[in-house]
Amino acid sequence: MPSDRRLRGPGALLLACTASGLLVAAARAVDGSGKPAAPIYGVTVPDGYRDWRLIAPALEDAPLNELRAVVGNDRAVTAYRAGTLPFPDGTVLVKLAWERMPSAEFESATVPGRATTVQVMVKDAKRYAATGGWGFGRFIDGKPVDEAQHQTCFACHEARVRNHDYVFTPYAP
């Protein structure tokens, strides 16, 4: 009789399917929407965010070399325009990022290339009290990145923009 103790056949398939199902369930939104959610915070990519108003564009130099645009929901735009700090609960900011590439039509222009990430900040002072009232999510191709990357979100914001309610992007009027 062979000494190979690996699980085979229907038992192995059942175990693999169960593990896969648990991983999928763990990545689902806390609100039950079924959308992939960021570890730690449970933040999802908001529906319709591509139609939100522009807060500001940005260029990120090496090593990322990205074009970025931050958009906000109506609550975010109202707070920015009024200079309201801290931002009110319900504020949602989404940063879209693309690789920078030269325009084929206009040599001096830089245009978006391949999409790199979508990053989300959600203000809920009670739910995210331990992180300045903000929940964070970082997504690549619609899927959240791993927990280790999410563990760095608040520390970075806290170290650099604590005095602006943990938000990097100023409003571009």
PDB file of C-alpha atoms in Angstrom:
ATOM      1  CA  MET A   1       0.000   0.000   0.000  1.00  0.00           C
ATOM      2  CA  PRO A   2       1.430   3.426  -0.936  1.00  0.00           C
ATOM      3  CA  SER A   3       2.444   5.782   1.867  1.00  0.00           C
ATOM      4  CA  ASP A   4       1.166   8.857  -0.009  1.00  0.00           C
ATOM      5  CA  ARG A   5      -1.392  10.434   2.355  1.00  0.00           C
ATOM      6  CA  ARG A   6      -2.587  13.206   0.035  1.00  0.00           C
ATOM      7  CA  LEU A   7      -6.330  13.526  -0.253  1.00  0.00           C
ATOM      8  CA  ARG A   8      -7.570  12.414  -3.676  1.00  0.00           C
ATOM      9  CA  GLY A   9     -10.788  11.947  -5.550  1.00  0.00           C
ATOM     10  CA  PRO A  10     -14.142  13.395  -4.417  1.00  0.00           C
ATOM     11  CA  GLY A  11     -12.789  14.289  -0.958  1.00  0.00           C
ATOM     12  CA  ALA A  12     -10.035  16.444  -2.441  1.00  0.00           C
ATOM     13  CA  LEU A  13     -12.500  18.164  -4.744  1.00  0.00           C
ATOM     14  CA  LEU A  14     -14.890  18.854  -1.854  1.00  0.00           C
ATOM     15  CA  LEU A  15     -12.073  20.266   0.278  1.00  0.00           C
ATOM     16  CA  ALA A  16     -10.829  22.482  -2.581  1.00  0.00           C
ATOM     17  CA  CYS A  17     -14.337  23.774  -3.294  1.00  0.00           C
ATOM     18  CA  THR A  18     -14.970  24.464   0.388  1.00  0.00           C
ATOM     19  CA  ALA A  19     -11.686  26.357   0.761  1.00  0.00           C
ATOM     20  CA  SER A  20     -12.398  28.314  -2.408  1.00  0.00           C
ATOM     21  CA  GLY A  21     -15.886  29.151  -1.173  1.00  0.00           C
ATOM     22  CA  LEU A  22     -14.513  30.377   2.144  1.00  0.00           C
ATOM     23  CA  LEU A  23     -12.027  32.636   0.378  1.00  0.00           C
ATOM     24  CA  VAL A  24     -14.754  34.079  -1.824  1.00  0.00           C
ATOM     25  CA  ALA A  25     -17.040  34.585   1.172  1.00  0.00           C
ATOM     26  CA  ALA A  26     -14.225  36.309   3.084  1.00  0.00           C
ATOM     27  CA  ALA A  27     -13.819  38.803   0.232  1.00  0.00           C
ATOM     28  CA  ARG A  28     -17.502  39.735   0.129  1.00  0.00           C
ATOM     29  CA  ALA A  29     -18.816  43.045   1.369  1.00  0.00           C
ATOM     30  CA  VAL A  30     -19.864  43.459   4.971  1.00  0.00           C
ATOM     31  CA  ASP A  31     -23.092  45.063   3.724  1.00  0.00           C
ATOM     32  CA  GLY A  32     -24.090  41.886   1.901  1.00  0.00           C
ATOM     33  CA  SER A  33     -23.807  43.400  -1.573  1.00  0.00           C
ATOM     34  CA  GLY A  34     -21.736  40.460  -2.776  1.00  0.00           C
ATOM     35  CA  LYS A  35     -19.119  42.813  -4.233  1.00  0.00           C
ATOM     36  CA  PRO A  36     -15.467  42.109  -3.393  1.00  0.00           C
ATOM     37  CA  ALA A  37     -14.550  43.969  -0.208  1.00  0.00           C
ATOM     38  CA  ALA A  38     -11.234  45.193   1.135  1.00  0.00           C
ATOM     39  CA  PRO A  39      -9.786  43.171   3.991  1.00  0.00           C
ATOM     40  CA  ILE A  40      -9.796  44.867   7.394  1.00  0.00           C
ATOM     41  CA  TYR A  41     -12.239  47.634   6.405  1.00  0.00           C
ATOM     42  CA  GLY A  42     -14.900  45.904   4.291  1.00  0.00           C
ATOM     43  CA  VAL A  43     -14.869  48.819   1.821  1.00  0.00           C
ATOM     44  CA  THR A  44     -16.153  48.116  -1.694  1.00  0.00           C
ATOM     45  CA  VAL A  45     -15.855  50.025  -4.962  1.00  0.00           C
ATOM     46  CA  PRO A  46     -18.927  52.297  -5.017  1.00  0.00           C
ATOM     47  CA  ASP A  47     -21.440  51.976  -7.821  1.00  0.00           C
ATOM     48  CA  GLY A  48     -21.420  54.869 -10.287  1.00  0.00           C
ATOM     49  CA  TYR A  49     -18.164  56.422  -9.035  1.00  0.00           C
ATOM     50  CA  ARG A  50     -17.004  57.132 -12.605  1.00  0.00           C
ATOM     51  CA  ASP A  51     -19.804  59.718 -12.827  1.00  0.00           C
ATOM     52  CA  TRP A  52     -18.743  61.570  -9.652  1.00  0.00           C
ATOM     53  CA  ARG A  53     -17.177  65.027  -9.704  1.00  0.00           C
ATOM     54  CA  LEU A  54     -13.468  65.604  -9.999  1.00  0.00           C
ATOM     55  CA  ILE A  55     -11.717  66.684  -6.800  1.00  0.00           C
ATOM     56  CA  ALA A  56      -8.259  66.949  -8.365  1.00  0.00           C
ATOM     57  CA  PRO A  57      -5.846  65.303 -10.798  1.00  0.00           C
ATOM     58  CA  ALA A  58      -2.279  64.381  -9.862  1.00  0.00           C
ATOM     59  CA  LEU A  59       0.942  63.047 -11.342  1.00  0.00           C
ATOM     60  CA  GLU A  60       2.916  60.448  -9.428  1.00  0.00           C
ATOM     61  CA  ASP A  61       6.605  60.303 -10.267  1.00  0.00           C
ATOM     62  CA  ALA A  62       8.863  57.237 -10.239  1.00  0.00           C
ATOM     63  CA  PRO A  63       8.680  54.538  -9.249  1.00  0.00           C
ATOM     64  CA  LEU A  64       4.906  54.488  -9.934  1.00  0.00           C
ATOM     65  CA  ASN A  65       4.791  56.933 -12.878  1.00  0.00           C
ATOM     66  CA  GLU A  66       1.031  57.273 -12.702  1.00  0.00           C
ATOM     67  CA  LEU A  67      -1.674  59.701 -13.713  1.00  0.00           C
ATOM     68  CA  ARG A  68      -4.263  59.934 -10.974  1.00  0.00           C
ATOM     69  CA  ALA A  69      -7.667  61.477 -10.556  1.00  0.00           C
ATOM     70  CA  VAL A  70      -9.581  61.727  -7.289  1.00  0.00           C
ATOM     71  CA  VAL A  71     -13.353  61.931  -7.542  1.00  0.00           C
ATOM     72  CA  GLY A  72     -15.857  62.381  -4.747  1.00  0.00           C
ATOM     73  CA  ASN A  73     -19.487  61.796  -4.009  1.00  0.00           C
ATOM     74  CA  ASP A  74     -21.790  64.792  -3.463  1.00  0.00           C
ATOM     75  CA  ARG A  75     -21.046  64.895   0.274  1.00  0.00           C
ATOM     76  CA  ALA A  76     -17.292  65.067  -0.445  1.00  0.00           C
ATOM     77  CA  VAL A  77     -17.674  67.850  -3.005  1.00  0.00           C
ATOM     78  CA  THR A  78     -19.880  69.890  -0.655  1.00  0.00           C
ATOM     79  CA  ALA A  79     -17.353  69.507   2.180  1.00  0.00           C
ATOM     80  CA  TYR A  80     -14.419  70.448  -0.038  1.00  0.00           C
ATOM     81  CA  ARG A  81     -16.173  73.542  -1.390  1.00  0.00           C
ATOM     82  CA  ALA A  82     -17.167  74.678   2.115  1.00  0.00           C
ATOM     83  CA  GLY A  83     -13.743  73.900   3.574  1.00  0.00           C
ATOM     84  CA  THR A  84     -15.369  71.540   6.088  1.00  0.00           C
ATOM     85  CA  LEU A  85     -12.953  69.590   8.261  1.00  0.00           C
ATOM     86  CA  PRO A  86     -13.310  66.989   9.446  1.00  0.00           C
ATOM     87  CA  PHE A  87     -15.165  65.576   6.474  1.00  0.00           C
ATOM     88  CA  PRO A  88     -18.685  64.454   7.397  1.00  0.00           C
ATOM     89  CA  ASP A  89     -19.725  60.830   7.651  1.00  0.00           C
ATOM     90  CA  GLY A  90     -20.811  59.509   4.286  1.00  0.00           C
ATOM     91  CA  THR A  91     -17.962  61.213   2.434  1.00  0.00           C
ATOM     92  CA  VAL A  92     -16.489  58.867  -0.168  1.00  0.00           C
ATOM     93  CA  LEU A  93     -13.354  59.569  -2.189  1.00  0.00           C
ATOM     94  CA  VAL A  94     -12.127  57.379  -5.043  1.00  0.00           C
ATOM     95  CA  LYS A  95      -8.659  57.621  -6.581  1.00  0.00           C
ATOM     96  CA  LEU A  96      -8.238  56.198 -10.067  1.00  0.00           C
ATOM     97  CA  ALA A  97      -4.711  55.564 -11.293  1.00  0.00           C
ATOM     98  CA  TRP A  98      -3.211  54.750 -14.692  1.00  0.00           C
ATOM     99  CA  GLU A  99       0.278  54.270 -16.046  1.00  0.00           C
ATOM    100  CA  ARG A 100       1.527  57.467 -17.681  1.00  0.00           C
ATOM    101  CA  MET A 101       2.292  57.245 -21.375  1.00  0.00           C
ATOM    102  CA  PRO A 102       3.059  59.740 -24.126  1.00  0.00           C
ATOM    103  CA  SER A 103       0.199  60.652 -26.392  1.00  0.00           C
ATOM    104  CA  ALA A 104       0.425  59.198 -29.888  1.00  0.00           C
ATOM    105  CA  GLU A 105      -1.444  62.215 -31.269  1.00  0.00           C
ATOM    106  CA  PHE A 106       0.241  65.062 -29.372  1.00  0.00           C
ATOM    107  CA  GLU A 107       3.928  64.613 -28.485  1.00  0.00           C
ATOM    108  CA  SER A 108       4.059  66.924 -25.477  1.00  0.00           C
ATOM    109  CA  ALA A 109       1.016  65.340 -23.803  1.00  0.00           C
ATOM    110  CA  THR A 110       0.900  62.519 -21.282  1.00  0.00           C
ATOM    111  CA  VAL A 111      -2.213  60.355 -21.334  1.00  0.00           C
ATOM    112  CA  PRO A 112      -3.581  57.455 -19.306  1.00  0.00           C
ATOM    113  CA  GLY A 113      -2.318  54.019 -20.233  1.00  0.00           C
ATOM    114  CA  ARG A 114      -3.156  50.771 -18.449  1.00  0.00           C
ATOM    115  CA  ALA A 115      -5.309  51.168 -15.319  1.00  0.00           C
ATOM    116  CA  THR A 116      -3.343  50.313 -12.188  1.00  0.00           C
ATOM    117  CA  THR A 117      -5.560  50.767  -9.116  1.00  0.00           C
ATOM    118  CA  VAL A 118      -8.790  52.116  -7.755  1.00  0.00           C
ATOM    119  CA  GLN A 119      -8.476  53.281  -4.147  1.00  0.00           C
ATOM    120  CA  VAL A 120     -11.429  54.150  -1.947  1.00  0.00           C
ATOM    121  CA  MET A 121     -11.804  56.087   1.320  1.00  0.00           C
ATOM    122  CA  VAL A 122     -15.111  55.991   3.208  1.00  0.00           C
ATOM    123  CA  LYS A 123     -15.812  58.276   6.187  1.00  0.00           C
ATOM    124  CA  ASP A 124     -17.727  56.645   9.047  1.00  0.00           C
ATOM    125  CA  ALA A 125     -16.502  57.957  12.408  1.00  0.00           C
ATOM    126  CA  LYS A 126     -18.076  55.151  14.446  1.00  0.00           C
ATOM    127  CA  ARG A 127     -17.240  52.184  12.247  1.00  0.00           C
ATOM    128  CA  TYR A 128     -13.659  53.328  11.615  1.00  0.00           C
ATOM    129  CA  ALA A 129     -12.932  55.105  14.910  1.00  0.00           C
ATOM    130  CA  ALA A 130      -9.511  53.424  15.225  1.00  0.00           C
ATOM    131  CA  THR A 131      -8.385  54.834  11.859  1.00  0.00           C
ATOM    132  CA  GLY A 132      -9.380  58.476  12.101  1.00  0.00           C
ATOM    133  CA  GLY A 133     -12.922  57.738  10.957  1.00  0.00           C
ATOM    134  CA  TRP A 134     -11.832  56.416   7.568  1.00  0.00           C
ATOM    135  CA  GLY A 135     -12.102  52.985   5.968  1.00  0.00           C
ATOM    136  CA  PHE A 136      -9.778  52.170   3.097  1.00  0.00           C
ATOM    137  CA  GLY A 137      -9.880  49.934   0.054  1.00  0.00           C
ATOM    138  CA  ARG A 138      -7.389  49.319  -2.714  1.00  0.00           C
ATOM    139  CA  PHE A 139      -8.464  47.349  -5.774  1.00  0.00           C
ATOM    140  CA  ILE A 140      -6.699  46.009  -8.847  1.00  0.00           C
ATOM    141  CA  ASP A 141      -8.914  44.810 -11.689  1.00  0.00           C
ATOM    142  CA  GLY A 142     -11.903  45.101  -9.346  1.00  0.00           C
ATOM    143  CA  LYS A 143     -10.399  42.807  -6.710  1.00  0.00           C
ATOM    144  CA  PRO A 144      -9.087  43.948  -3.333  1.00  0.00           C
ATOM    145  CA  VAL A 145      -5.371  43.692  -2.702  1.00  0.00           C
ATOM    146  CA  ASP A 146      -4.149  41.633   0.232  1.00  0.00           C
ATOM    147  CA  GLU A 147      -4.454  42.458   3.909  1.00  0.00           C
ATOM    148  CA  ALA A 148      -0.774  43.372   4.265  1.00  0.00           C
ATOM    149  CA  GLN A 149      -1.202  46.244   1.795  1.00  0.00           C
ATOM    150  CA  HIS A 150      -4.334  47.458   3.581  1.00  0.00           C
ATOM    151  CA  GLN A 151      -2.461  47.514   6.884  1.00  0.00           C
ATOM    152  CA  THR A 152      -0.287  50.316   5.490  1.00  0.00           C
ATOM    153  CA  CYS A 153      -3.141  52.657   4.477  1.00  0.00           C
ATOM    154  CA  PHE A 154      -3.898  54.465   7.699  1.00  0.00           C
ATOM    155  CA  ALA A 155      -0.289  54.651   8.878  1.00  0.00           C
ATOM    156  CA  CYS A 156       0.673  56.508   5.702  1.00  0.00           C
ATOM    157  CA  HIS A 157      -2.252  58.933   5.960  1.00  0.00           C
ATOM    158  CA  GLU A 158      -1.701  59.453   9.683  1.00  0.00           C
ATOM    159  CA  ALA A 159       2.000  60.234   9.239  1.00  0.00           C
ATOM    160  CA  ARG A 160       1.499  62.782   6.468  1.00  0.00           C
ATOM    161  CA  VAL A 161      -1.956  64.384   6.529  1.00  0.00           C
ATOM    162  CA  ARG A 162      -3.347  64.084  10.041  1.00  0.00           C
ATOM    163  CA  ASN A 163      -4.083  67.834  10.052  1.00  0.00           C
ATOM    164  CA  HIS A 164      -6.227  67.543   6.905  1.00  0.00           C
ATOM    165  CA  ASP A 165      -8.511  64.805   8.276  1.00  0.00           C
ATOM    166  CA  TYR A 166      -6.150  62.158   6.832  1.00  0.00           C
ATOM    167  CA  VAL A 167      -6.872  63.207   3.225  1.00  0.00           C
ATOM    168  CA  PHE A 168      -3.974  63.942   0.863  1.00  0.00           C
ATOM    169  CA  THR A 169      -5.790  65.559  -2.041  1.00  0.00           C
ATOM    170  CA  PRO A 170      -6.607  69.269  -1.919  1.00  0.00           C
ATOM    171  CA  TYR A 171      -9.565  70.504  -3.924  1.00  0.00           C
ATOM    172  CA  ALA A 172      -8.687  71.874  -7.378  1.00  0.00           C
ATOM    173  CA  PRO A 173     -11.189  74.688  -7.907  1.00  0.00           C
TER     174      PRO A 173
END
